[in-house]
Backbone as a printed PyTorch tensor [residue, N CA C, xyz], in Angstrom:
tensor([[[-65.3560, -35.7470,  58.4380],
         [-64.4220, -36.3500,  59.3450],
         [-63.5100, -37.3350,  58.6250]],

        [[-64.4520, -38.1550,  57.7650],
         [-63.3090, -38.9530,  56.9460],
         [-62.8170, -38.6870,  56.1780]],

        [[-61.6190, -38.4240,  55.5870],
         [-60.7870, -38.2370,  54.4530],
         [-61.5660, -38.6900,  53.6520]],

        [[-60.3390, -40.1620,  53.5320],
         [-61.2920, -41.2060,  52.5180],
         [-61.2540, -42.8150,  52.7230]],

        [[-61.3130, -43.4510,  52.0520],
         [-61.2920, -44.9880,  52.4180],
         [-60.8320, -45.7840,  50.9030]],

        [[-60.4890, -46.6550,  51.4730],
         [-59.3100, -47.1840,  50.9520],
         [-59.8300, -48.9410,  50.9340]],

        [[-60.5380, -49.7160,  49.9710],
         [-60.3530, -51.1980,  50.4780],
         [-59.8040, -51.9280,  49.3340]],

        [[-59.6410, -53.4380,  49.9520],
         [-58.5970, -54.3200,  49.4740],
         [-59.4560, -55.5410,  48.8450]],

        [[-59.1330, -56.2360,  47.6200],
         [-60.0360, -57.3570,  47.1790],
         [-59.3370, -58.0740,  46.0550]],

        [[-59.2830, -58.8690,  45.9510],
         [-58.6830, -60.0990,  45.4620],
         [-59.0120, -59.9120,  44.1180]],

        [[-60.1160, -59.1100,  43.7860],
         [-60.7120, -59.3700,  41.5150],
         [-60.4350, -57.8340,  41.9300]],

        [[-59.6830, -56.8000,  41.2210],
         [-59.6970, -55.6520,  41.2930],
         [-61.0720, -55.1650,  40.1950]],

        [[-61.4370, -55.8470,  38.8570],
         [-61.1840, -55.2560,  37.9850],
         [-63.3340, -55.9640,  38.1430]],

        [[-63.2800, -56.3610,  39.2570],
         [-64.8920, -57.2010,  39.7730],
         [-65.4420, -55.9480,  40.6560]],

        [[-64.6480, -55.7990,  41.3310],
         [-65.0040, -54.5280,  42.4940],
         [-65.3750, -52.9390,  41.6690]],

        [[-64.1390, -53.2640,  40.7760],
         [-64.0210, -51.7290,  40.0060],
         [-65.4800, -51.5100,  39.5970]],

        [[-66.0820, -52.5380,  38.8190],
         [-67.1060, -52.6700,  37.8010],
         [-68.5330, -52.5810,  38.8020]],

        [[-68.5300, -53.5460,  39.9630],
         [-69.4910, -52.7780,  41.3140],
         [-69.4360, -51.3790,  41.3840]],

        [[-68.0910, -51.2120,  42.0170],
         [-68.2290, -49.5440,  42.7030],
         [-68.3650, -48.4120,  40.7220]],

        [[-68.1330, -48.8300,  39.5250],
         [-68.8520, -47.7500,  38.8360],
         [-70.1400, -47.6130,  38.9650]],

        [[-70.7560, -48.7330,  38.8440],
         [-72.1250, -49.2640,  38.9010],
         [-72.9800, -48.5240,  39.5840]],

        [[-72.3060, -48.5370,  40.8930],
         [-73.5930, -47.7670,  42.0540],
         [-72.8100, -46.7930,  42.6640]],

        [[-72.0680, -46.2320,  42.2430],
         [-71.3740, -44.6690,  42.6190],
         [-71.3090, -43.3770,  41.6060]],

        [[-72.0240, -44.2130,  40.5270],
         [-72.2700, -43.3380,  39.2890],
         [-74.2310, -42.3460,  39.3740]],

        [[-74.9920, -42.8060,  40.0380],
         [-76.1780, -42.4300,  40.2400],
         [-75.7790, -41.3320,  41.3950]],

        [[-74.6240, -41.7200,  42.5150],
         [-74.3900, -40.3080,  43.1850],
         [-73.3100, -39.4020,  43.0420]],

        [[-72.9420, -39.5020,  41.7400],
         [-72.0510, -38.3810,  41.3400],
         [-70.5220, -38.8480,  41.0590]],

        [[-70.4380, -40.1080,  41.4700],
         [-68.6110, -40.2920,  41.5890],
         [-68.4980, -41.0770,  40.2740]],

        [[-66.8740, -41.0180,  39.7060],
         [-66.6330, -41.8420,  38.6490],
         [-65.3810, -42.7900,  39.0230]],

        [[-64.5510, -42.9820,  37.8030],
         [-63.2270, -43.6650,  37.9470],
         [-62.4040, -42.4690,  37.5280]],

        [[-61.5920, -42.0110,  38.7380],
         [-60.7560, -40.7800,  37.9060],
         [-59.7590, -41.6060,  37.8850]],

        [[-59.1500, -42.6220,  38.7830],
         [-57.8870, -43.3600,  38.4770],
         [-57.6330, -44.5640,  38.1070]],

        [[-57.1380, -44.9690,  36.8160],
         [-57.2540, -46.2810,  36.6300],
         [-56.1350, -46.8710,  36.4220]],

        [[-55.5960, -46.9410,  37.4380],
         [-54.2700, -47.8520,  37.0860],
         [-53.8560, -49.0860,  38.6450]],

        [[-53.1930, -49.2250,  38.8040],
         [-53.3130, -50.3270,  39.8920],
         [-53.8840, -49.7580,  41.3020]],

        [[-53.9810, -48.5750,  41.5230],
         [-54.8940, -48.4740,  42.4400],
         [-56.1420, -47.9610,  41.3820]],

        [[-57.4970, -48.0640,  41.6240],
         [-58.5740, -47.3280,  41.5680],
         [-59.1300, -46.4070,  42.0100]],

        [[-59.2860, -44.8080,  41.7160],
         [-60.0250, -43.8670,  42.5500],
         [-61.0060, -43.5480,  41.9240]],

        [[-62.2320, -43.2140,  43.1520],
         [-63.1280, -42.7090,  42.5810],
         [-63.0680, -41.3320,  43.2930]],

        [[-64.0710, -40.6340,  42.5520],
         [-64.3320, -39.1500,  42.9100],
         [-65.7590, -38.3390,  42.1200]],

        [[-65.5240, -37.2820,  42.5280],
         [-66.7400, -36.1790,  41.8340],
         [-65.4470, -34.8100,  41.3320]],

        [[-65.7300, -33.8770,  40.9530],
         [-64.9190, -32.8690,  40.3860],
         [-64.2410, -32.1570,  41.7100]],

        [[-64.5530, -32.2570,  43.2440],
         [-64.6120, -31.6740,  44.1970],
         [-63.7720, -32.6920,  44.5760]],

        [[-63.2770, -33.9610,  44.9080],
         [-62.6520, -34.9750,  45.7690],
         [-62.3390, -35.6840,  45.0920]],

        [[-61.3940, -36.7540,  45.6350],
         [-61.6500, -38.3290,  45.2370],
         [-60.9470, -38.9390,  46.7880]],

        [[-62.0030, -39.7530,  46.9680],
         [-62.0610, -39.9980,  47.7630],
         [-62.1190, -41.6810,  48.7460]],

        [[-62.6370, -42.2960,  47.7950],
         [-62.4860, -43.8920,  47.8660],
         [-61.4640, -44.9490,  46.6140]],

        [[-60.8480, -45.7460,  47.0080],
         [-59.8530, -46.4370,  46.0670],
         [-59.9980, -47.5460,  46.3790]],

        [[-59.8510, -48.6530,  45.6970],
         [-59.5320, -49.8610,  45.5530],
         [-58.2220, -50.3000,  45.2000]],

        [[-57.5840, -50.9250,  45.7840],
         [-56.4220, -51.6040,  45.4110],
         [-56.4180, -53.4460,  45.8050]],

        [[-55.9800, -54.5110,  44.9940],
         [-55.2620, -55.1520,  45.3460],
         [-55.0460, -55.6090,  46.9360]],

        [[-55.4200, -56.6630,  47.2560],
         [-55.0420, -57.3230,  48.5290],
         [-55.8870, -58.1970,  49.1800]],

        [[-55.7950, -58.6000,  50.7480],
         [-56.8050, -59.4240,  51.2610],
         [-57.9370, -58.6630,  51.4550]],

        [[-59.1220, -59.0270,  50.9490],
         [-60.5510, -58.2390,  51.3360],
         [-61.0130, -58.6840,  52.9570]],

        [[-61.3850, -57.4120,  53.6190],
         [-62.3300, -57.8440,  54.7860],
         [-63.5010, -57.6290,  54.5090]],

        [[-64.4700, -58.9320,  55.3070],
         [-65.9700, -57.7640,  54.8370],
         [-67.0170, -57.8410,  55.5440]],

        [[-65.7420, -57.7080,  57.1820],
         [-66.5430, -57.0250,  58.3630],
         [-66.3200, -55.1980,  58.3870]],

        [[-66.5850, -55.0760,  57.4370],
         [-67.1360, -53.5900,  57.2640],
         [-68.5430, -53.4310,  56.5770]],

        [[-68.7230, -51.9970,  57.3350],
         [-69.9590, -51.1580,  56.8070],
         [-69.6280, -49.9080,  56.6270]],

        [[-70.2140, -49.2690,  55.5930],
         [-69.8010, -47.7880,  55.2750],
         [-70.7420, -47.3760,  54.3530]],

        [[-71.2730, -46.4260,  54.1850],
         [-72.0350, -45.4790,  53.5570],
         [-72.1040, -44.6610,  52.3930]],

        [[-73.0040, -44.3020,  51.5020],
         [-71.8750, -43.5160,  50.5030],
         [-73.7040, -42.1680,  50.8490]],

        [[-73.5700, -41.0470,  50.7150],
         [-74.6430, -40.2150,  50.8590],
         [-75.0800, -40.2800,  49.5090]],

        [[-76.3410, -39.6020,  49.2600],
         [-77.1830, -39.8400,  48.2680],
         [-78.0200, -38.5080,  48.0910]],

        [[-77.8890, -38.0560,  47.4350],
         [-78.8050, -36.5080,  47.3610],
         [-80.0440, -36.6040,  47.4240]],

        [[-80.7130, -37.7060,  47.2400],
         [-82.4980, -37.9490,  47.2500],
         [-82.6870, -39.1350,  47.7890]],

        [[-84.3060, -39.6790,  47.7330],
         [-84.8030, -40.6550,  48.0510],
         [-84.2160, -41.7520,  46.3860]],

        [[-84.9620, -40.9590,  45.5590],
         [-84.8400, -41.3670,  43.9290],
         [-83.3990, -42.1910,  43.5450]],

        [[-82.5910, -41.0320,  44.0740],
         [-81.0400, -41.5230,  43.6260],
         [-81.0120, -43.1300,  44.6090]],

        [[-81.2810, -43.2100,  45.7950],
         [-80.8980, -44.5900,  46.6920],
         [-81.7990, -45.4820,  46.1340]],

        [[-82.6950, -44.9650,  45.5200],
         [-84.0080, -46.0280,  44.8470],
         [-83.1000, -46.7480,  43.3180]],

        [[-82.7910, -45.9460,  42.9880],
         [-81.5570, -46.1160,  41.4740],
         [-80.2420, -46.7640,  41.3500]],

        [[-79.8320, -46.9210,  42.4810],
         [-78.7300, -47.3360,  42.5980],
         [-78.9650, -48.7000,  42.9560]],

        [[-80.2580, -49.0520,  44.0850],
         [-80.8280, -50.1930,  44.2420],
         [-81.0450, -50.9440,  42.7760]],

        [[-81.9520, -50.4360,  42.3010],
         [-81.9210, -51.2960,  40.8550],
         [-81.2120, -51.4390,  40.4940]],

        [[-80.2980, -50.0690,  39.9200],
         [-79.0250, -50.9640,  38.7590],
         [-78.6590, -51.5370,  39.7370]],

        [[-78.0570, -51.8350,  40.7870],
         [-77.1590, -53.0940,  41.2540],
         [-78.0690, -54.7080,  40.8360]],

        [[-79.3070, -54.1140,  41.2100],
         [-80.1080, -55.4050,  41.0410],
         [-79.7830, -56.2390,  39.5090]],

        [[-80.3560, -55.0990,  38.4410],
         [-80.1910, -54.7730,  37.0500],
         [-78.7330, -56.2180,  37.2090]],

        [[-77.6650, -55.6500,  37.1870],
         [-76.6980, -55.8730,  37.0800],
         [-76.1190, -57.2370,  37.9540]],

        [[-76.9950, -57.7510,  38.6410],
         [-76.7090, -59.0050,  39.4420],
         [-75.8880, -58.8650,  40.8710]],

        [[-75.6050, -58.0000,  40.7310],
         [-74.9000, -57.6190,  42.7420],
         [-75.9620, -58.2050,  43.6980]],

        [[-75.3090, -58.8290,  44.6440],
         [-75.9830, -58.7530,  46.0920],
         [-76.6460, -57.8110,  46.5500]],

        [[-78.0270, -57.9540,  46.6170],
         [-79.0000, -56.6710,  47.2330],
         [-79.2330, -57.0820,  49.3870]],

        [[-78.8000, -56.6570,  49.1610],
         [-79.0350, -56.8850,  50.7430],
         [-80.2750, -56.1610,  51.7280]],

        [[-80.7690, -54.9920,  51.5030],
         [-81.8200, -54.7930,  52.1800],
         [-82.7010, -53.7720,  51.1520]],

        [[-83.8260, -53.9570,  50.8330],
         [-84.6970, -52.9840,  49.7740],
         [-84.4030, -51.4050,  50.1960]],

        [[-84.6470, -50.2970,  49.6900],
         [-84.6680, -48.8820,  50.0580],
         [-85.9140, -49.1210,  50.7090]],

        [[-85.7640, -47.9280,  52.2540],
         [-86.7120, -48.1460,  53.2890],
         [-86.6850, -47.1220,  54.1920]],

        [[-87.2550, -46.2130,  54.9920],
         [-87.0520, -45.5620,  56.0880],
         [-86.7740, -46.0330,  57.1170]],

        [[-85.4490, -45.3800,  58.1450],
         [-85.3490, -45.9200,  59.1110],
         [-85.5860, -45.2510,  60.3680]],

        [[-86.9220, -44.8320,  60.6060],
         [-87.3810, -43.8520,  61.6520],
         [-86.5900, -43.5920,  63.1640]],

        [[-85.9780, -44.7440,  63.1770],
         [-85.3850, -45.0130,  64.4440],
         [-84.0910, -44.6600,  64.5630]],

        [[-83.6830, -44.0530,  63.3700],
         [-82.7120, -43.3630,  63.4050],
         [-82.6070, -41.5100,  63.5510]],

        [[-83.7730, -41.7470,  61.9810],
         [-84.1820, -40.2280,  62.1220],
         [-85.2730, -40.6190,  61.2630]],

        [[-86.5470, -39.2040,  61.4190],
         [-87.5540, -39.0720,  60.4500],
         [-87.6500, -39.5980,  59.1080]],

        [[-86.0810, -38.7350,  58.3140],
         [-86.1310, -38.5540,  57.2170],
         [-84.6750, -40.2910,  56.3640]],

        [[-84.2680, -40.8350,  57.2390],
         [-83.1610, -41.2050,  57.0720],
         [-84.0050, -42.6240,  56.2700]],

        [[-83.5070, -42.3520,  54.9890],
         [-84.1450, -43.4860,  53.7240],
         [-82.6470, -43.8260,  53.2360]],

        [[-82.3840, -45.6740,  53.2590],
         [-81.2580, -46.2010,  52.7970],
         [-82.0300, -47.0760,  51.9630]],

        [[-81.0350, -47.8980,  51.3700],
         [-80.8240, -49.3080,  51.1860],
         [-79.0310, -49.6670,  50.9730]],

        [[-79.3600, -51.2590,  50.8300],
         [-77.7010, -51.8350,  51.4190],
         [-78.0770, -52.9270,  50.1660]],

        [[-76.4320, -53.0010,  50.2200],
         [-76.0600, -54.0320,  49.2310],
         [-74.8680, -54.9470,  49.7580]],

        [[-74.5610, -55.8170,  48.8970],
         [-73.3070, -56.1230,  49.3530],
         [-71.9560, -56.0090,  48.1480]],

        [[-71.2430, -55.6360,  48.1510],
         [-69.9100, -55.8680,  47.3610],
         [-69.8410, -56.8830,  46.5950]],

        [[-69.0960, -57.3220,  45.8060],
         [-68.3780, -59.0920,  45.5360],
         [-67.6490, -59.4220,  46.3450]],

        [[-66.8910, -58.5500,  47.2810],
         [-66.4780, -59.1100,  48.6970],
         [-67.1150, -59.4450,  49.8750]],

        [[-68.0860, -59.5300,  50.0650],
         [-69.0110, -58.9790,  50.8140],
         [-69.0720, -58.1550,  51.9540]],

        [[-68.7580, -57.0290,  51.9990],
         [-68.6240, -55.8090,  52.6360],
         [-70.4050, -54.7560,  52.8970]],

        [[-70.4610, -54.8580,  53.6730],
         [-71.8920, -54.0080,  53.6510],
         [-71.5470, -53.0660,  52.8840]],

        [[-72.6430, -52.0670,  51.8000],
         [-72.4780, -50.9760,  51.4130],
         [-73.9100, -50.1920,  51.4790]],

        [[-74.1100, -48.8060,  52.0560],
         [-75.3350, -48.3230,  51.9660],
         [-75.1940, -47.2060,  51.7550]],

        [[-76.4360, -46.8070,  50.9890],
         [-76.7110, -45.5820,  50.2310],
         [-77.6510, -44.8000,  50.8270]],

        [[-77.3970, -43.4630,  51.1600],
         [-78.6550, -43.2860,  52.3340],
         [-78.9920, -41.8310,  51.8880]],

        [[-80.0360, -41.5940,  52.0290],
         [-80.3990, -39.5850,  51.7130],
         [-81.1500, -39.4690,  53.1330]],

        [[-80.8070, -38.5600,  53.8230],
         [-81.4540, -37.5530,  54.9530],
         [-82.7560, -36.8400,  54.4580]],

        [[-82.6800, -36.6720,  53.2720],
         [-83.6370, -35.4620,  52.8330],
         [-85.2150, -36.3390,  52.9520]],

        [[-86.2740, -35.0780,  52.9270],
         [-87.5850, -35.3870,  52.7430],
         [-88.2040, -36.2490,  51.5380]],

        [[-87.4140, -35.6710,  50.7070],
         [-88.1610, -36.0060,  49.3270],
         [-87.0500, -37.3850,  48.3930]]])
């Protein structure tokens, strides 16, 4: 349903270095590096950073092919000093299988990493 998303933050080059960080364990890189930022996989690109006022009454998601990968991305952020905001966990009350964890940005923007799958 979503294209893609697009946010705004005051250190471009602070955010950039977050979103390689923990978008690299689920497949995405930096395909664009010039005053905007895109990331992508060989199939899309799909999220960018640019320049501007940050909000960070948002929440948004990035999918995760496993339990392992949302477990990995948790650390390195940790690794790396980012805001951890909630441990990887099941959230039954959503669904059976629905295992996240959340972080926060340097803006502070919710971000969560979530796999559907069993394993």
């Amino acid at each position: 349903m979503i294209d893609h998303l697009e946010v705004q933050t005051r250190d471009v080059d602070l955010l950039c270095d977050f979103y390689k960080t923990v978008l690299e364990p689920v497949g995405y890189a930096l395909k664009i590096d010039d005053a905007v930022k895109g990331f992508g996989n060989d199939e899309r690109m799909d999220f960018f950073i640019v320049q501007g006022e940050p909000s960070s009454e948002v929440h948004y998601a990035f999918q995760s092919s496993d339990r392992k990968t949302v477990d990995r991305v948790y650390s390195l952020a940790g690794q790396k000093g980012f805001t951890l905001d909630r441990e990887p966990s099941l959230a039954p009350h959503i669904h059976p299988n629905y295992y996240a964890a959340y972080l926060r940005d340097p803006d502070g923007r919710l971000v969560e990493f979530v796999s559907h799958n069993e394993d």
